[in-house]
Amino acid sequence: MSQKLEVTVEIQSLADKFYDFFKNHMSDLVNVFPATFKSVQLIEGEEGSVGSVKLWNYVLGGISMTAKVKVEAINDVERSITFAVVEGDLLQLYVSYNTTLTASDGSVKWSIEYEKALEIAPIPDLYVTLSVAVSKAVDLYLLTH
């Protein structure tokens, strides 16, 4: 059974700039948020396009993790992007794991849809916390660059 978590974060940067960062420059998270994101490599497709796949190396909760993340959908009108984890450590806990980012004037909304692999798997609330922290860091980065 699929479950959903959502969080909305206030931003001061322009929604178009915020959306563009995640669509076309997400690999820059290594520079914006180096404590968490260690490397991001485009391994399939083109930057900013549906079907592109990136290999992420990151640290969360003190644990080094990897994830292959595919861009499932892009909607330039709604400024939303859906990412799906297709390989990696998260899929030991979840059968499926998708994140949708939607940027609007003054806020960004993150929706995480997941299905637990086992009933005892935790709710991925660390990723909600990470989404808030990343949003704030990117917002500050965009306001100063």
Coordinates of N, CA and C in Angstrom, one line a residue, residues 8-9 20 38 43 57 64 70 82 95 97 104 111-112 114 128 135 142:
T8 N 5.7 21.6 3.0 CA 5.8 22.9 2.2 C 6.8 23.8 2.9
V9 N 7.8 24.3 2.2 CA 8.8 25.2 2.7 C 8.7 26.6 2.1
D20 N 14.3 25.8 -11.9 CA 15.4 25.6 -12.8 C 16.6 24.9 -12.2
K38 N 27.7 13.9 -1.5 CA 29.2 13.7 -1.8 C 29.5 13.7 -3.3
I43 N 24.2 9.6 -15.4 CA 24.7 8.4 -16.0 C 23.9 7.9 -17.2
N57 N 25.6 9.8 -4.3 CA 26.2 9.3 -3.1 C 26.0 10.4 -2.1
S64 N 26.4 6.4 5.0 CA 26.7 6.6 3.6 C 25.7 5.8 2.7
K70 N 15.8 8.4 -11.2 CA 15.3 8.7 -12.6 C 14.3 9.8 -12.6
T82 N 9.1 15.1 -10.9 CA 9.0 13.8 -10.2 C 10.2 13.0 -10.4
V95 N 9.6 -0.7 -1.5 CA 9.3 -1.3 -2.8 C 9.4 -0.2 -3.8
Y97 N 9.8 4.4 -4.3 CA 10.0 5.6 -3.6 C 10.1 6.7 -4.6
S104 N 6.4 27.1 -6.3 CA 5.4 28.2 -6.6 C 6.0 29.5 -5.9
S111 N 6.5 16.2 -2.1 CA 5.6 15.1 -1.8 C 6.4 13.8 -2.0
I112 N 6.4 13.0 -1.0 CA 7.2 11.7 -1.0 C 6.1 10.6 -1.0
Y114 N 5.7 6.5 -1.1 CA 6.5 5.3 -0.9 C 5.7 4.1 -0.5
V128 N 12.1 13.9 4.7 CA 11.3 15.2 4.8 C 12.1 16.3 5.4
S135 N 15.9 22.7 0.7 CA 15.1 23.9 0.2 C 15.7 25.2 0.7
L142 N 20.5 30.6 -4.1 CA 19.9 31.4 -5.3 C 19.8 32.9 -5.0

